PDB file of C-alpha atoms in Angstrom:
ATOM      1  CA  MET Q  14      76.748 121.837  96.867  1.00 72.00           C
ATOM      2  CA  ARG Q  15      74.786 121.568  93.639  1.00 77.00           C
ATOM      3  CA  PHE Q  16      73.754 124.566  91.499  1.00 80.00           C
ATOM      4  CA  ASP Q  17      71.031 122.971  89.548  1.00 75.00           C
ATOM      5  CA  VAL Q  18      67.648 124.251  90.926  1.00 83.00           C
ATOM      6  CA  SER Q  19      65.781 126.322  88.135  1.00 85.00           C
ATOM      7  CA  ILE Q  20      62.180 127.359  88.885  1.00 89.00           C
ATOM      8  CA  SER Q  21      60.648 129.854  86.219  1.00 92.00           C
ATOM      9  CA  ASN Q  22      59.337 133.036  87.033  1.00 93.00           C
ATOM     10  CA  GLU Q  23      56.135 131.911  85.910  1.00 96.00           C
ATOM     11  CA  GLN Q  24      56.228 128.729  88.289  1.00 96.00           C
ATOM     12  CA  ILE Q  25      57.047 131.335  91.042  1.00 95.00           C
ATOM     13  CA  GLU Q  26      54.260 133.704  90.616  1.00 96.00           C
ATOM     14  CA  GLN Q  27      51.763 130.788  89.953  1.00 97.00           C
ATOM     15  CA  GLU Q  28      52.967 129.405  93.491  1.00 96.00           C
ATOM     16  CA  LEU Q  29      52.737 132.708  94.938  1.00 97.00           C
ATOM     17  CA  ALA Q  30      48.955 133.146  93.353  1.00 96.00           C
ATOM     18  CA  ASN Q  31      47.819 129.847  94.682  1.00 94.00           C
ATOM     19  CA  LEU Q  32      49.323 130.518  98.396  1.00 94.00           C
ATOM     20  CA  GLN Q  33      47.367 134.089  98.331  1.00 94.00           C
ATOM     21  CA  THR Q  34      44.256 132.280  97.455  1.00 92.00           C
ATOM     22  CA  LYS Q  35      44.353 129.596 100.111  1.00 91.00           C
ATOM     23  CA  MET Q  36      45.814 132.358 103.094  1.00 90.00           C
ATOM     24  CA  ALA Q  37      42.736 134.535 102.115  1.00 88.00           C
ATOM     25  CA  ARG Q  38      40.704 133.356 104.996  1.00 83.00           C
ATOM     26  CA  GLY Q  39      40.592 131.704 108.181  1.00 77.00           C
ATOM     27  CA  ARG Q  40      42.978 131.853 111.228  1.00 78.00           C
ATOM     28  CA  HIS Q  41      46.234 131.504 109.058  1.00 79.00           C
ATOM     29  CA  ALA Q  42      44.833 134.541 106.604  1.00 90.00           C
ATOM     30  CA  LEU Q  43      48.012 136.506 105.498  1.00 91.00           C
ATOM     31  CA  GLY Q  44      46.024 139.590 107.529  1.00 89.00           C
ATOM     32  CA  ASN Q  45      45.693 138.012 110.681  1.00 92.00           C
ATOM     33  CA  LEU Q  46      49.174 136.807 110.924  1.00 95.00           C
ATOM     34  CA  PRO Q  47      51.785 138.981 113.264  1.00 96.00           C
ATOM     35  CA  LEU Q  48      53.733 141.517 111.603  1.00 96.00           C
ATOM     36  CA  MET Q  49      57.489 141.122 111.625  1.00 96.00           C
ATOM     37  CA  ASP Q  50      59.357 143.895 113.305  1.00 95.00           C
ATOM     38  CA  MET Q  51      61.423 144.925 110.186  1.00 96.00           C
ATOM     39  CA  GLN Q  52      61.071 147.957 107.857  1.00 95.00           C
ATOM     40  CA  PHE Q  53      61.514 147.563 104.394  1.00 97.00           C
ATOM     41  CA  PRO Q  54      60.040 150.182 101.626  1.00 97.00           C
ATOM     42  CA  ASP Q  55      56.406 148.984 100.629  1.00 97.00           C
ATOM     43  CA  ILE Q  56      56.998 145.727 102.114  1.00 98.00           C
ATOM     44  CA  GLU Q  57      55.540 144.575 105.049  1.00 97.00           C
ATOM     45  CA  PHE Q  58      56.403 140.927 106.513  1.00 98.00           C
ATOM     46  CA  ARG Q  59      53.997 138.434 108.123  1.00 97.00           C
ATOM     47  CA  VAL Q  60      55.466 135.673 110.307  1.00 96.00           C
ATOM     48  CA  ARG Q  61      53.748 131.932 110.711  1.00 95.00           C
ATOM     49  CA  LYS Q  62      55.130 129.221 113.023  1.00 91.00           C
ATOM     50  CA  ILE Q  63      54.693 125.858 111.785  1.00 88.00           C
ATOM     51  CA  ALA Q  64      56.488 122.919 114.049  1.00 82.00           C
ATOM     52  CA  ARG Q  65      59.895 123.228 112.878  1.00 81.00           C
ATOM     53  CA  GLU Q  66      60.147 126.304 110.700  1.00 88.00           C
ATOM     54  CA  GLN Q  67      59.019 129.666 110.466  1.00 92.00           C
ATOM     55  CA  ARG Q  68      57.686 131.229 107.187  1.00 95.00           C
ATOM     56  CA  VAL Q  69      57.977 134.643 106.638  1.00 97.00           C
ATOM     57  CA  TYR Q  70      55.827 136.263 103.884  1.00 98.00           C
ATOM     58  CA  ALA Q  71      56.362 139.482 102.027  1.00 98.00           C
ATOM     59  CA  ILE Q  72      53.463 141.517 100.775  1.00 97.00           C
ATOM     60  CA  ASP Q  73      53.482 144.609  98.856  1.00 98.00           C
ATOM     61  CA  THR Q  74      51.659 147.369 101.251  1.00 97.00           C
ATOM     62  CA  GLY Q  75      50.390 149.158  97.887  1.00 97.00           C
ATOM     63  CA  THR Q  76      48.881 146.230  96.308  1.00 97.00           C
ATOM     64  CA  GLY Q  77      48.033 143.655  98.739  1.00 95.00           C
ATOM     65  CA  LEU Q  78      49.620 140.849  96.923  1.00 96.00           C
ATOM     66  CA  LEU Q  79      52.041 138.379  98.154  1.00 97.00           C
ATOM     67  CA  VAL Q  80      55.143 138.941  96.459  1.00 98.00           C
ATOM     68  CA  GLY Q  81      57.235 136.324  97.807  1.00 98.00           C
ATOM     69  CA  TYR Q  82      58.121 134.119 100.875  1.00 97.00           C
ATOM     70  CA  SER Q  83      61.472 132.742 102.955  1.00 96.00           C
ATOM     71  CA  VAL Q  84      60.908 129.721 104.913  1.00 94.00           C
ATOM     72  CA  PHE Q  85      63.471 129.306 108.096  1.00 93.00           C
ATOM     73  CA  ASP Q  86      63.667 125.366 108.750  1.00 89.00           C
ATOM     74  CA  ILE Q  87      65.144 124.052 111.941  1.00 83.00           C
ATOM     75  CA  LEU Q  88      67.979 122.010 110.201  1.00 76.00           C
ATOM     76  CA  PRO Q  89      67.275 118.364 110.759  1.00 67.00           C
ATOM     77  CA  GLU Q  90      71.258 117.363 110.691  1.00 59.00           C
ATOM     78  CA  GLY Q  91      74.128 118.857 113.042  1.00 57.00           C
ATOM     79  CA  SER Q  92      74.460 118.924 116.355  1.00 54.00           C
ATOM     80  CA  ARG Q  93      71.003 118.852 118.290  1.00 57.00           C
ATOM     81  CA  ARG Q  94      72.580 121.693 120.468  1.00 56.00           C
ATOM     82  CA  LEU Q  95      72.379 123.909 117.470  1.00 58.00           C
ATOM     83  CA  HIS Q  96      68.889 123.211 116.781  1.00 55.00           C
ATOM     84  CA  GLY Q  97      67.695 126.295 118.401  1.00 65.00           C
ATOM     85  CA  THR Q  98      70.041 128.902 116.374  1.00 77.00           C
ATOM     86  CA  VAL Q  99      70.965 127.311 113.431  1.00 82.00           C
ATOM     87  CA  ARG Q 100      68.257 127.684 110.021  1.00 86.00           C
ATOM     88  CA  SER Q 101      68.441 126.235 106.756  1.00 87.00           C
ATOM     89  CA  VAL Q 102      66.260 128.744 104.397  1.00 91.00           C
ATOM     90  CA  HIS Q 103      64.960 128.825 101.045  1.00 91.00           C
ATOM     91  CA  SER Q 104      63.099 131.570  99.406  1.00 94.00           C
ATOM     92  CA  ARG Q 105      61.018 132.334  96.534  1.00 95.00           C
ATOM     93  CA  TYR Q 106      60.087 136.197  95.132  1.00 97.00           C
ATOM     94  CA  ALA Q 107      58.168 137.358  92.083  1.00 97.00           C
ATOM     95  CA  ALA Q 108      60.247 138.689  89.579  1.00 96.00           C
ATOM     96  CA  PRO Q 109      59.353 142.344  89.870  1.00 97.00           C
ATOM     97  CA  TYR Q 110      60.821 142.094  93.511  1.00 97.00           C
ATOM     98  CA  GLN Q 111      63.917 140.062  92.645  1.00 95.00           C
ATOM     99  CA  GLY Q 112      66.918 141.909  93.128  1.00 92.00           C
ATOM    100  CA  ARG Q 113      65.453 144.720  95.385  1.00 95.00           C
ATOM    101  CA  GLY Q 114      66.912 143.289  98.236  1.00 95.00           C
ATOM    102  CA  ILE Q 115      64.268 141.751 100.097  1.00 97.00           C
ATOM    103  CA  ALA Q 116      65.789 138.593 100.719  1.00 96.00           C
ATOM    104  CA  SER Q 117      68.897 140.340 101.553  1.00 96.00           C
ATOM    105  CA  ALA Q 118      67.369 142.337 104.355  1.00 97.00           C
ATOM    106  CA  LEU Q 119      65.346 139.840 105.610  1.00 97.00           C
ATOM    107  CA  TYR Q 120      68.517 137.326 105.959  1.00 95.00           C
ATOM    108  CA  THR Q 121      70.458 139.987 107.459  1.00 96.00           C
ATOM    109  CA  LYS Q 122      67.648 140.853 110.000  1.00 96.00           C
ATOM    110  CA  VAL Q 123      67.319 137.038 111.024  1.00 94.00           C
ATOM    111  CA  LEU Q 124      71.138 136.922 111.398  1.00 94.00           C
ATOM    112  CA  SER Q 125      71.372 140.238 113.607  1.00 94.00           C
ATOM    113  CA  ASP Q 126      68.630 138.367 115.598  1.00 92.00           C
ATOM    114  CA  GLY Q 127      71.319 135.597 116.284  1.00 90.00           C
ATOM    115  CA  PHE Q 128      70.366 133.110 114.263  1.00 90.00           C
ATOM    116  CA  VAL Q 129      72.633 130.801 111.851  1.00 92.00           C
ATOM    117  CA  LEU Q 130      71.752 130.370 108.211  1.00 94.00           C
ATOM    118  CA  VAL Q 131      72.724 127.245 106.366  1.00 92.00           C
ATOM    119  CA  SER Q 132      72.083 127.017 102.614  1.00 91.00           C
ATOM    120  CA  GLY Q 133      69.964 123.981 101.221  1.00 86.00           C
ATOM    121  CA  ALA Q 134      72.521 121.363  99.326  1.00 85.00           C
ATOM    122  CA  ARG Q 135      70.860 122.225  96.113  1.00 87.00           C
ATOM    123  CA  GLN Q 136      70.588 125.970  94.940  1.00 88.00           C
ATOM    124  CA  SER Q 137      70.129 128.168  91.957  1.00 88.00           C
ATOM    125  CA  ARG Q 138      72.945 130.308  90.598  1.00 86.00           C
ATOM    126  CA  ALA Q 139      70.886 133.444  91.947  1.00 88.00           C
ATOM    127  CA  ALA Q 140      70.655 132.109  95.637  1.00 89.00           C
ATOM    128  CA  TYR Q 141      74.517 131.611  95.513  1.00 89.00           C
ATOM    129  CA  ALA Q 142      75.364 135.002  94.262  1.00 91.00           C
ATOM    130  CA  LEU Q 143      72.835 136.252  97.069  1.00 93.00           C
ATOM    131  CA  TRP Q 144      74.792 134.067  99.743  1.00 92.00           C
ATOM    132  CA  LYS Q 145      78.206 135.287  98.349  1.00 92.00           C
ATOM    133  CA  SER Q 146      77.014 139.158  98.451  1.00 94.00           C
ATOM    134  CA  LEU Q 147      75.782 138.478 102.183  1.00 95.00           C
ATOM    135  CA  GLY Q 148      79.268 136.564 102.794  1.00 93.00           C
ATOM    136  CA  ARG Q 149      80.910 140.203 102.278  1.00 94.00           C
ATOM    137  CA  ARG Q 150      79.373 141.609 105.010  1.00 93.00           C
ATOM    138  CA  MET Q 151      78.868 138.442 107.374  1.00 93.00           C
ATOM    139  CA  ARG Q 152      80.925 135.526 108.412  1.00 93.00           C
ATOM    140  CA  PHE Q 153      80.956 133.061 105.400  1.00 93.00           C
ATOM    141  CA  ASP Q 154      81.927 129.454 105.691  1.00 93.00           C
ATOM    142  CA  VAL Q 155      81.617 126.516 103.640  1.00 94.00           C
ATOM    143  CA  VAL Q 156      80.425 123.436 106.183  1.00 93.00           C
ATOM    144  CA  LYS Q 157      79.778 119.892 105.590  1.00 92.00           C
ATOM    145  CA  ILE Q 158      76.705 118.325 107.677  1.00 88.00           C
ATOM    146  CA  THR Q 159      76.737 115.199 109.433  1.00 83.00           C
ATOM    147  CA  PRO Q 160      74.257 113.731 111.417  1.00 80.00           C
ATOM    148  CA  GLU Q 161      76.139 114.863 114.486  1.00 79.00           C
ATOM    149  CA  THR Q 162      78.090 118.350 113.668  1.00 82.00           C
ATOM    150  CA  ILE Q 163      78.603 121.121 111.091  1.00 87.00           C
ATOM    151  CA  GLU Q 164      82.171 121.110 110.300  1.00 89.00           C
ATOM    152  CA  PRO Q 165      83.953 124.022 108.586  1.00 91.00           C
ATOM    153  CA  LEU Q 166      85.701 123.343 105.465  1.00 93.00           C
ATOM    154  CA  LYS Q 167      88.614 125.112 104.094  1.00 90.00           C
ATOM    155  CA  ILE Q 168      87.682 124.594 100.644  1.00 87.00           C
ATOM    156  CA  SER Q 169      86.946 126.592  97.531  1.00 85.00           C
ATOM    157  CA  GLU Q 170      84.125 126.351  94.684  1.00 84.00           C
ATOM    158  CA  ARG Q 171      86.746 124.800  92.529  1.00 86.00           C
ATOM    159  CA  ASP Q 172      87.241 121.817  95.036  1.00 88.00           C
ATOM    160  CA  ASN Q 173      85.193 118.726  93.812  1.00 87.00           C
ATOM    161  CA  ARG Q 174      84.347 118.413  97.381  1.00 87.00           C
ATOM    162  CA  PHE Q 175      82.312 121.653  97.313  1.00 86.00           C
ATOM    163  CA  HIS Q 176      79.512 119.917  94.988  1.00 85.00           C
ATOM    164  CA  ASP Q 177      79.044 116.842  97.278  1.00 88.00           C
ATOM    165  CA  LEU Q 178      75.503 117.274  98.948  1.00 85.00           C
ATOM    166  CA  ASP Q 179      76.477 117.485 102.297  1.00 89.00           C
ATOM    167  CA  VAL Q 180      78.411 120.248 101.791  1.00 92.00           C
ATOM    168  CA  ARG Q 181      76.565 123.868 102.584  1.00 92.00           C
ATOM    169  CA  LEU Q 182      77.276 127.392 102.859  1.00 93.00           C
ATOM    170  CA  GLN Q 183      76.914 128.963 106.197  1.00 93.00           C
ATOM    171  CA  LEU Q 184      75.989 132.542 107.290  1.00 95.00           C
ATOM    172  CA  CYS Q 185      76.938 134.162 110.691  1.00 92.00           C
ATOM    173  CA  ALA Q 186      76.518 137.593 111.974  1.00 90.00           C
ATOM    174  CA  PRO Q 187      80.092 139.035 112.018  1.00 84.00           C
TER     175      PRO Q 187
END
């Protein structure tokens, strides 16, 4: 687990603008994607399934702007029997929408639907803070990912092993 991801708000906003332009027309247009059954003030969620992943797009209902997204990807490592329920997740949200609880609400919904979330090997400090916050309400573990298994580790952030790239965070519904 490393905390070396740093993407500027300008880069995120440019990526979201490019995505919105790209997804303005055609069968994968944002407006044509199915709505996710989730309530959040002034935000609607649209879902697109692509092969091994599910993308959830957050759209401001007042402006129609794409304000963020989360990607829930089937974890390539770990036990094959877990592939249906374990998802590696990453999210990006425009600066004015960060800290409003959108990702937290979305992750909570996915967890309550029976999925297990596993962090990426590399995160930003803000993503780590989100995971720790959710960990106060959900089952939160530090795990080691191998090609065959997901093993719980009884270590803290102060342990040198915590910073190995095969160490991740895991969230489960309580």
